[in-house]
Coordinates of C-alpha atoms in Angstrom, one line a residue:
M1246 CA 32.4 12.5 16.8
L1247 CA 31.7 10.8 13.5
D1248 CA 29.1 12.5 11.1
H1249 CA 28.1 10.2 8.2
G1250 CA 26.5 12.7 6.4
A1251 CA 29.4 15.2 6.4
A1252 CA 31.1 14.0 3.2
P1253 CA 29.8 12.8 -0.1
P1254 CA 30.3 9.1 -0.9
V1255 CA 33.6 7.9 -2.0
E1256 CA 35.0 4.5 -3.2
D1257 CA 35.7 2.2 -0.4
M1258 CA 38.8 0.6 -2.0
S1259 CA 40.6 -0.3 1.3
V1260 CA 38.3 -3.3 1.8
P1261 CA 38.2 -6.0 -0.4
T1262 CA 34.9 -6.9 -1.9
A1263 CA 34.9 -10.3 -0.4
R1264 CA 35.3 -9.4 3.0
R1265 CA 32.9 -6.4 2.6
T1266 CA 30.1 -8.9 1.7
S1267 CA 30.8 -11.8 4.0
G1268 CA 29.0 -12.8 7.1
L1269 CA 27.3 -10.2 9.2
S1270 CA 28.4 -7.3 7.0
A1271 CA 26.7 -8.8 4.3
L1272 CA 23.3 -8.5 5.8
I1273 CA 23.9 -4.9 7.3
R1274 CA 25.3 -3.4 4.2
R1275 CA 23.6 -0.4 3.1
K1276 CA 23.1 1.4 -0.4
P1277 CA 24.1 5.1 -0.1
V1278 CA 21.1 7.4 -0.9
E1279 CA 23.1 9.0 -3.6
N1280 CA 23.5 5.7 -5.4
L1281 CA 19.5 5.2 -4.9
V1282 CA 18.7 8.6 -6.4
A1283 CA 21.5 8.6 -9.3
E1284 CA 19.9 5.1 -10.4
G1285 CA 16.3 6.3 -10.4
G1286 CA 14.4 5.2 -13.8
Q1287 CA 17.0 3.1 -14.9
G1288 CA 16.2 -0.3 -15.9
E1289 CA 17.2 -3.4 -18.0
G1290 CA 16.8 -2.2 -21.7
G1291 CA 15.2 1.2 -21.1
S1292 CA 14.0 3.6 -18.7
L1293 CA 11.0 5.0 -16.6
R1294 CA 9.4 8.3 -18.1
R1295 CA 8.9 11.3 -15.8
S1296 CA 5.5 12.3 -16.5
L1297 CA 3.5 12.6 -13.5
G1298 CA 2.9 15.9 -11.6
M1299 CA 1.4 16.4 -8.1
W1300 CA -2.2 16.1 -9.2
Q1301 CA -1.6 12.5 -10.7
L1302 CA 0.4 11.7 -7.9
T1303 CA -2.5 12.5 -5.3
M1304 CA -5.1 10.9 -7.5
I1305 CA -2.8 7.6 -7.4
S1306 CA -2.7 7.9 -3.7
I1307 CA -6.3 8.4 -3.6
G1308 CA -7.0 5.6 -6.2
A1309 CA -5.0 3.1 -4.4
T1310 CA -6.6 3.8 -0.9
L1311 CA -10.5 4.7 -1.2
G1312 CA -12.2 1.4 -2.4
T1313 CA -12.7 -1.9 -0.9
G1314 CA -12.1 -0.7 2.6
I1315 CA -15.2 1.5 2.8
F1316 CA -17.2 -0.3 0.1
V1317 CA -16.8 -3.7 1.5
V1318 CA -14.9 -4.2 4.7
L1319 CA -16.9 -1.6 6.6
G1320 CA -19.7 -4.6 6.6
S1321 CA -17.5 -7.0 8.6
A1322 CA -16.0 -4.4 10.8
V1323 CA -19.2 -2.7 12.2
P1324 CA -20.2 -6.1 13.9
K1325 CA -17.0 -6.1 15.8
A1326 CA -17.0 -2.5 17.1
G1327 CA -20.6 -1.4 16.8
P1328 CA -21.1 2.3 16.5
A1329 CA -17.7 2.8 17.7
V1330 CA -16.5 1.6 14.3
T1331 CA -16.1 5.4 13.8
L1332 CA -13.6 5.5 16.6
S1333 CA -11.9 2.5 14.8
F1334 CA -11.6 4.4 11.8
V1335 CA -10.1 7.3 13.6
I1336 CA -7.5 4.9 15.3
A1337 CA -6.5 3.4 11.9
G1338 CA -6.2 6.7 10.5
L1339 CA -3.9 8.1 13.0
T1340 CA -1.8 4.9 12.7
A1341 CA -1.8 5.9 8.9
L1342 CA -0.8 9.5 9.7
F1343 CA 2.1 8.9 11.7
S1344 CA 3.5 6.6 9.2
A1345 CA 2.3 9.0 6.4
L1346 CA 4.6 11.7 7.9
S1347 CA 7.5 9.2 7.8
Y1348 CA 6.7 8.5 4.4
A1349 CA 6.4 12.1 3.1
E1350 CA 10.0 13.2 4.9
L1351 CA 11.8 9.9 3.2
A1352 CA 9.9 10.3 -0.1
G1353 CA 11.1 13.9 -0.4
S1354 CA 14.7 12.7 0.6
I1355 CA 14.8 9.7 -1.4
P1356 CA 12.4 9.6 -4.1
V1357 CA 12.7 6.5 -6.1
A1358 CA 10.5 3.7 -7.0
G1359 CA 11.3 1.1 -4.0
S1360 CA 9.2 2.9 -1.6
S1361 CA 9.8 1.7 2.0
Y1362 CA 12.0 -1.1 0.7
S1363 CA 14.5 1.5 -0.7
Y1364 CA 14.2 3.8 2.4
A1365 CA 15.1 0.5 4.8
Y1366 CA 18.2 -0.2 2.2
A1367 CA 19.6 3.2 2.8
T1368 CA 19.1 3.1 6.6
M1369 CA 18.9 -0.3 8.2
G1370 CA 20.8 -2.5 5.7
E1371 CA 20.1 -5.3 3.0
L1372 CA 18.4 -7.8 5.3
V1373 CA 16.1 -5.4 6.8
A1374 CA 15.3 -4.0 3.2
W1375 CA 14.6 -7.3 1.9
V1376 CA 12.2 -8.2 4.9
C1377 CA 10.4 -4.7 4.2
G1378 CA 10.4 -5.5 0.3
W1379 CA 9.0 -8.9 1.1
C1380 CA 6.2 -7.2 3.2
L1381 CA 5.4 -5.0 0.5
V1382 CA 4.9 -7.9 -1.9
L1383 CA 2.0 -9.0 0.5
E1384 CA 0.9 -5.6 1.0
Y1385 CA 0.3 -4.8 -2.7
G1386 CA 0.2 -8.2 -4.3
V1387 CA -2.2 -9.7 -1.9
S1388 CA -4.3 -6.5 -1.6
V1389 CA -4.7 -6.4 -5.3
A1390 CA -6.4 -9.8 -4.9
A1391 CA -8.5 -8.8 -1.9
V1392 CA -9.7 -5.8 -3.7
A1393 CA -10.5 -7.8 -6.9
V1394 CA -12.7 -10.1 -4.6
G1395 CA -14.6 -7.2 -3.3
W1396 CA -15.3 -5.9 -6.8
G1397 CA -17.3 -8.9 -7.6
E1398 CA -19.9 -8.4 -5.0
Y1399 CA -20.6 -4.8 -6.3
L1400 CA -20.5 -6.2 -9.8
N1401 CA -23.3 -8.6 -8.8
E1402 CA -25.3 -5.6 -7.2
L1403 CA -25.2 -3.7 -10.4
L1404 CA -26.1 -6.7 -12.5
D1405 CA -29.1 -7.4 -10.4
G1406 CA -30.3 -3.9 -10.4
T1407 CA -29.9 -3.4 -14.2
I1408 CA -30.6 -6.3 -16.1
G1409 CA -32.0 -8.5 -13.1
V1410 CA -29.3 -11.2 -13.5
T1411 CA -26.3 -12.2 -11.3
I1412 CA -23.1 -14.3 -11.7
P1413 CA -23.9 -17.4 -9.9
D1414 CA -22.0 -18.5 -7.1
V1415 CA -20.1 -21.2 -8.6
L1416 CA -18.5 -18.6 -10.7
S1417 CA -18.1 -15.5 -8.4
S1418 CA -17.0 -17.3 -5.2
A1419 CA -13.9 -18.8 -4.1
P1420 CA -13.3 -22.6 -3.5
G1421 CA -14.7 -23.3 0.0
E1422 CA -17.3 -20.4 -0.1
G1423 CA -19.6 -22.3 -2.5
G1424 CA -17.8 -21.6 -5.7
I1425 CA -15.2 -23.0 -8.0
I1426 CA -13.5 -19.7 -9.3
N1427 CA -14.1 -15.9 -8.5
L1428 CA -14.4 -15.0 -12.4
P1429 CA -15.1 -11.1 -11.5
G1430 CA -11.8 -10.9 -9.4
L1431 CA -9.9 -12.7 -12.1
I1432 CA -11.2 -10.1 -15.1
V1433 CA -10.7 -6.9 -13.1
V1434 CA -7.1 -7.6 -12.4
L1435 CA -6.4 -8.5 -16.3
L1436 CA -8.3 -5.4 -17.3
A1437 CA -6.1 -3.4 -15.1
M1438 CA -3.0 -5.0 -16.6
V1439 CA -4.2 -4.1 -20.1
F1440 CA -4.4 -0.3 -18.8
L1441 CA -0.8 -0.4 -17.3
L1442 CA 1.0 -2.0 -20.1
G1443 CA -0.1 1.1 -22.2
G1444 CA 2.1 3.5 -20.0
A1445 CA 2.2 5.3 -16.6
R1446 CA 0.8 8.6 -17.9
E1447 CA -2.2 6.8 -19.6
S1448 CA -3.1 4.8 -16.7
A1449 CA -3.0 8.0 -14.4
V1450 CA -5.4 9.7 -16.7
V1451 CA -7.7 6.7 -16.4
N1452 CA -7.4 6.5 -12.6
T1453 CA -8.2 10.3 -12.2
I1454 CA -11.4 9.7 -14.0
M1455 CA -12.2 6.6 -11.8
V1456 CA -11.3 8.4 -8.4
V1457 CA -13.5 11.6 -9.4
V1458 CA -16.4 8.9 -10.0
K1459 CA -15.7 7.3 -6.5
I1460 CA -15.7 10.5 -4.5
A1461 CA -19.0 11.5 -6.1
A1462 CA -20.6 7.9 -5.2
L1463 CA -19.5 8.4 -1.6
A1464 CA -21.0 11.9 -1.6
L1465 CA -24.0 10.6 -3.0
F1466 CA -24.3 7.9 -0.3
C1467 CA -23.8 10.5 2.5
A1468 CA -26.7 12.7 1.1
I1469 CA -29.2 9.9 0.9
G1470 CA -28.0 7.8 4.0
F1471 CA -28.3 10.9 6.0
M1472 CA -32.1 11.1 5.3
G1473 CA -32.5 7.7 7.2
F1474 CA -30.1 8.8 10.0
K1475 CA -31.5 7.5 13.5
S1476 CA -29.7 8.8 16.6
G1477 CA -30.7 5.8 18.5
N1478 CA -28.4 3.6 16.6
Y1479 CA -25.6 5.1 18.5
K1480 CA -27.2 4.9 22.1
D1481 CA -24.9 1.6 23.0
F1482 CA -22.0 3.1 21.3
M1483 CA -19.2 0.6 22.4
P1484 CA -21.1 -2.6 22.8
L1485 CA -17.9 -4.9 22.6
G1486 CA -15.6 -2.5 24.6
M1487 CA -12.2 -1.5 23.6
S1488 CA -11.2 -4.8 22.6
G1489 CA -13.8 -4.6 19.8
V1490 CA -12.6 -1.3 18.7
G1491 CA -9.1 -2.4 18.4
A1492 CA -10.2 -5.8 16.3
A1493 CA -12.1 -3.5 14.1
S1494 CA -9.3 -0.9 13.7
A1495 CA -6.8 -3.8 12.9
S1496 CA -9.2 -5.0 9.8
L1497 CA -9.9 -1.5 8.8
F1498 CA -6.5 -0.4 8.6
F1499 CA -6.8 -2.4 5.4
S1500 CA -9.0 0.6 4.2
Y1501 CA -5.9 2.9 4.4
I1502 CA -3.5 0.6 2.5
G1503 CA -2.4 2.6 -0.5
F1504 CA -1.5 6.0 0.6
D1505 CA 2.1 5.1 0.1
A1506 CA 1.3 4.3 -3.6
A1507 CA 2.6 7.8 -4.6
S1508 CA 6.0 6.9 -3.1
T1509 CA 6.3 4.0 -5.8
A1510 CA 6.0 6.7 -8.5
G1511 CA 9.1 8.4 -7.3
E1512 CA 11.0 7.7 -10.6
E1513 CA 8.2 8.7 -12.9
A1514 CA 7.4 12.1 -11.2
K1515 CA 8.2 15.1 -12.8
N1516 CA 9.5 17.0 -9.5
P1517 CA 9.4 13.9 -6.9
K1518 CA 11.3 15.9 -4.1
R1519 CA 8.6 18.5 -4.1
D1520 CA 5.5 16.7 -5.2
L1521 CA 5.6 13.4 -3.3
P1522 CA 5.2 14.6 0.1
R1523 CA 2.6 16.9 -0.7
A1524 CA 0.6 14.0 -2.7
I1525 CA 1.0 11.7 0.3
M1526 CA -0.3 14.0 3.0
L1527 CA -3.2 15.6 0.8
S1528 CA -4.6 12.1 -0.2
L1529 CA -4.5 11.0 3.1
L1530 CA -6.5 13.9 4.7
I1531 CA -9.0 13.7 1.9
V1532 CA -9.6 9.7 2.4
T1533 CA -9.7 10.0 6.0
V1534 CA -12.4 12.7 6.0
L1535 CA -14.6 10.5 3.7
Y1536 CA -14.0 7.3 5.8
V1537 CA -15.2 8.8 9.0
L1538 CA -17.9 10.7 7.2
V1539 CA -19.6 7.6 5.5
A1540 CA -19.1 5.5 8.4
A1541 CA -21.1 7.7 10.6
V1542 CA -23.6 8.1 8.0
A1543 CA -23.8 4.3 7.6
V1544 CA -24.2 3.3 11.5
G1545 CA -26.8 6.0 11.8
A1546 CA -28.8 4.7 9.0
W1547 CA -28.5 0.9 10.1
H1548 CA -28.6 -0.6 13.5
W1549 CA -24.9 -2.0 14.0
K1550 CA -26.4 -5.6 14.3
D1551 CA -27.9 -5.5 10.9
F1552 CA -24.4 -5.3 9.2
A1553 CA -23.7 -8.8 9.9
G1554 CA -23.3 -10.9 6.8
S1555 CA -24.1 -8.0 4.6
E1556 CA -22.5 -7.8 1.1
A1557 CA -22.4 -4.4 -1.0
T1558 CA -23.4 -2.9 2.5
L1559 CA -23.6 1.0 1.3
A1560 CA -25.7 -0.3 -1.7
A1561 CA -28.1 -2.1 0.6
I1562 CA -28.2 1.0 2.9
M1563 CA -29.3 3.1 0.1
N1564 CA -32.0 0.6 -1.2
D1565 CA -33.5 0.4 2.6
V1566 CA -33.5 4.1 3.1
T1567 CA -35.3 5.1 -0.2
G1568 CA -37.4 2.0 -0.6
Q1569 CA -36.0 1.8 -4.2
T1570 CA -33.3 -0.1 -5.9
F1571 CA -32.4 2.6 -8.2
W1572 CA -30.1 4.5 -5.8
G1573 CA -28.5 1.4 -4.6
T1574 CA -27.6 0.7 -8.3
M1575 CA -26.1 4.2 -8.9
L1576 CA -23.9 3.5 -5.9
A1577 CA -23.1 -0.2 -7.0
A1578 CA -21.9 1.5 -10.5
G1579 CA -19.7 4.1 -8.9
A1580 CA -18.4 1.2 -6.6
V1581 CA -17.4 -0.9 -9.7
I1582 CA -15.6 1.8 -11.1
S1583 CA -14.0 2.9 -8.0
I1584 CA -12.9 -0.4 -6.7
A1585 CA -11.4 -1.1 -10.4
S1586 CA -9.1 2.2 -9.6
V1587 CA -7.7 0.5 -6.6
V1588 CA -6.8 -2.8 -8.3
L1589 CA -5.0 -0.4 -11.1
T1590 CA -3.0 1.7 -8.6
V1591 CA -1.9 -0.9 -6.2
L1592 CA -1.0 -3.3 -8.9
Y1593 CA 1.2 -0.3 -10.4
G1594 CA 2.8 -0.1 -7.0
Q1595 CA 3.6 -3.7 -7.0
T1596 CA 5.4 -3.8 -10.0
R1597 CA 7.5 -0.7 -9.1
V1598 CA 8.6 -2.1 -5.9
L1599 CA 9.8 -5.3 -7.5
F1600 CA 11.1 -3.2 -10.4
A1601 CA 13.6 -1.4 -7.6
M1602 CA 14.4 -4.8 -6.0
S1603 CA 15.4 -6.3 -9.3
R1604 CA 17.7 -3.4 -10.2
D1605 CA 19.5 -4.2 -6.7
G1606 CA 19.8 -8.0 -7.9
L1607 CA 17.5 -9.2 -5.2
V1608 CA 14.7 -10.4 -7.3
P1609 CA 15.4 -11.9 -11.0
K1610 CA 16.4 -9.2 -13.7
V1611 CA 13.1 -9.9 -15.5
F1612 CA 11.4 -7.8 -13.3
G1613 CA 13.5 -4.9 -14.0
K1614 CA 13.4 -5.1 -18.0
V1615 CA 11.8 -1.9 -19.1
S1616 CA 10.1 -1.5 -22.6
A1617 CA 11.6 1.0 -24.9
K1618 CA 8.2 1.6 -26.3
T1619 CA 6.1 2.5 -23.1
G1620 CA 8.4 3.3 -20.6
T1621 CA 7.1 0.4 -18.3
P1622 CA 8.2 -2.8 -17.0
R1623 CA 6.0 -4.9 -19.2
I1624 CA 7.3 -8.5 -18.3
N1625 CA 7.1 -7.5 -14.6
T1626 CA 3.3 -6.0 -15.0
V1627 CA 2.3 -9.3 -16.7
I1628 CA 4.1 -11.7 -14.2
V1629 CA 2.6 -9.8 -11.2
S1630 CA -0.9 -9.5 -12.8
L1631 CA -1.3 -13.1 -13.4
F1632 CA -0.2 -13.8 -10.0
C1633 CA -2.6 -11.5 -8.5
A1634 CA -5.5 -12.9 -10.8
V1635 CA -4.7 -16.3 -9.6
L1636 CA -5.0 -15.2 -6.0
A1637 CA -8.2 -13.4 -6.5
S1638 CA -10.0 -16.1 -8.2
V1639 CA -9.6 -18.8 -5.4
I1640 CA -8.6 -17.0 -2.2
P1641 CA -11.7 -15.8 0.3
L1642 CA -11.8 -12.0 0.8
G1643 CA -11.5 -12.4 4.8
K1644 CA -8.0 -14.4 4.4
L1645 CA -6.8 -11.9 2.2
V1646 CA -7.9 -8.4 4.0
D1647 CA -6.0 -9.7 7.3
A1648 CA -2.8 -11.1 5.7
T1649 CA -2.5 -7.8 3.7
S1650 CA -3.2 -5.6 7.0
I1651 CA -0.2 -7.5 9.1
G1652 CA 2.3 -7.1 6.2
T1653 CA 1.5 -3.6 5.5
L1654 CA 1.6 -2.5 9.2
F1655 CA 5.1 -4.4 9.6
A1656 CA 6.7 -2.3 6.5
F1657 CA 5.1 0.8 8.0
G1658 CA 6.7 0.3 11.4
L1659 CA 10.1 -0.1 9.6
V1660 CA 9.5 3.2 7.8
N1661 CA 9.1 5.0 11.1
I1662 CA 12.3 3.6 12.2
A1663 CA 14.0 4.7 9.2
V1664 CA 13.2 8.3 9.5
I1665 CA 15.0 8.2 12.9
V1666 CA 17.9 6.1 11.4
L1667 CA 18.4 8.5 8.6
R1668 CA 18.1 11.7 10.6
Y1669 CA 21.0 10.5 13.1
T1670 CA 23.2 8.9 10.3
R1671 CA 22.5 11.9 7.6
P1672 CA 21.4 14.9 9.7
D1673 CA 22.6 17.5 6.8
M1674 CA 20.7 15.7 4.2
P1675 CA 18.3 18.4 2.3
R1676 CA 14.7 17.4 3.1
T1677 CA 11.6 18.9 1.3
F1678 CA 9.5 17.8 4.1
K1679 CA 10.3 17.2 7.8
V1680 CA 8.3 15.4 10.5
A1681 CA 7.8 18.0 13.4
F1682 CA 8.7 17.2 17.2
G1683 CA 11.6 15.2 16.4
P1684 CA 11.3 11.5 16.8
V1685 CA 8.1 11.8 18.7
F1686 CA 5.8 11.2 15.8
P1687 CA 7.8 8.3 14.2
V1688 CA 8.0 6.7 17.6
L1689 CA 4.3 7.0 18.0
G1690 CA 3.8 5.6 14.5
F1691 CA 5.8 2.7 15.3
F1692 CA 3.9 1.8 18.5
F1693 CA 0.4 2.4 16.6
C1694 CA 1.7 -0.1 14.1
A1695 CA 2.7 -2.4 16.8
Y1696 CA -0.8 -2.1 18.4
N1697 CA -2.8 -2.9 15.4
M1698 CA -0.6 -5.8 14.5
F1699 CA -1.1 -7.4 17.8
S1700 CA -5.0 -7.0 17.5
L1701 CA -5.0 -9.3 14.8
D1702 CA -5.9 -13.0 15.3
T1703 CA -3.4 -16.0 15.7
V1704 CA -4.2 -17.4 12.4
T1705 CA -3.1 -14.3 10.6
W1706 CA 0.3 -14.2 12.6
V1707 CA 0.7 -17.9 11.6
V1708 CA 0.3 -16.8 7.8
F1709 CA 2.6 -13.9 8.2
G1710 CA 5.3 -16.0 10.0
C1711 CA 5.2 -18.7 7.1
W1712 CA 5.4 -15.9 4.6
M1713 CA 8.3 -14.3 6.2
A1714 CA 10.1 -17.6 6.6
A1715 CA 9.5 -18.4 3.0
G1716 CA 11.0 -14.7 2.0
L1717 CA 14.2 -15.3 4.2
V1718 CA 14.9 -18.7 2.5
F1719 CA 14.6 -17.0 -0.8
Y1720 CA 16.9 -14.2 0.4
F1721 CA 19.6 -16.6 1.7
L1722 CA 19.5 -18.8 -1.3
Y1723 CA 19.2 -16.2 -4.0
G1724 CA 19.3 -12.5 -3.1
M1725 CA 22.1 -12.4 -0.7
R1726 CA 24.4 -13.8 -3.2
R1727 CA 22.9 -11.9 -6.3
S1728 CA 22.8 -8.8 -4.7
R1729 CA 24.6 -5.9 -6.6
L1730 CA 26.3 -4.9 -3.4
A1731 CA 27.6 -8.4 -3.0
T1732 CA 28.6 -8.9 -6.9
A1733 CA 30.6 -5.5 -7.0
T1734 CA 34.1 -6.1 -8.4
A1735 CA 37.2 -4.1 -7.9
D1736 CA 36.5 -2.5 -11.5
A1737 CA 33.0 -1.3 -10.0
P1738 CA 33.3 -1.2 -6.2
V1739 CA 30.5 -0.6 -3.9
L1740 CA 30.1 2.9 -2.9
A1741 CA 30.4 3.8 0.9
E1742 CA 29.3 6.7 2.9
A1743 CA 32.7 7.9 4.4
P1744 CA 32.6 9.2 7.8
A1745 CA 34.5 12.4 8.5
E1746 CA 35.4 14.6 11.4
K1747 CA 32.6 16.9 12.5

């Protein structure tokens, strides 16, 4: 019986490079875990700096997760499920939990910047890795734009409550929704870009402050919203049945996107094998408790039919409960700060995924260039930020949310499979965290992801199909030929994991 984990990687000199990278073998070629880890932090012209501890990593995950999903998307999810939206949050949370367990195991074993892209490269081969990476571009890049759009709604709420003016629709709404450009969405992405260009540690400090503010804002909402709690609002708990709960769950999964952001910081963490799994699990626990609590209080304070068409929902509930605009304005101020932290941390994750893909040759080298001064991929950050800023300024929020969710669910499903594959191919690999009950939880994670994906509408699937088709065209025309595994020469051969007798 062969055991791929029984011997260290050796140079496979017996197979010519051209044969190793041709045909089907080119699509399933894997990058050894040892290579992924050894290259950690290395970029064109410089290296990333290891400056993040567990606290900063946890704050990155919370910062990327806790934001638009509860401040904005809640208002569109409640009409789909009614009071049972709390159940929808639980289902979405379970989906995230099973996937988070898989992420924690892989992050402790393969602590690199590429997140699920790198995990797939080590376990399922280059084509699957590319597909996963392309989904991460959809997850991170498009969700930055979606979050930025939601930020503008609370900014208007804050401006109205403080100085009595708002940004007109023509400058705060996307084309097709009564506007020409969403200027607030554009501005918040560019501000996040400025912070990221300063360095990972500096950005982490700013993010930590923002996370503390957002948790305080949600705690304030729960305290005031509970005063207006009406148990009768829960009388018809599931008015639209399980189909409504499923539809809301699929949309609310957007609320959990970002807990994996810590895994993209694997090459800037001081002790990634120990701290990454802890940060992922701790952040998801904190976020889930806050989500369920806030949703329960919100539905108790407002009848579920009142949520339809509402913007800045939590601030509106506080105004209604207290009969004053002061508390709603306070919440809006907290939301403006907290949603900005999501933009900051998710944008960070996107740049690190592209950094890893560039190092492997699958995207242009410009994304892998690191500034010697700041230890950050500065050109990468500028390009990604400008792309996201344009999306945020012209695309409506709803379209961005569902497109982000389906890309994330697909990537998470692959991570669950990767855990099982790596356990089979590398059973003796040291693991600082291990998912309990063998393959049961990863399999459940995969099926939860599939369930939520099939709960999304046909239009979202069409958009996803077009996105994936475009990604495959790019891979076959560019990435497949320029991959470092494909261009390895006899002087620098590809490392292969050598089988040995068990």
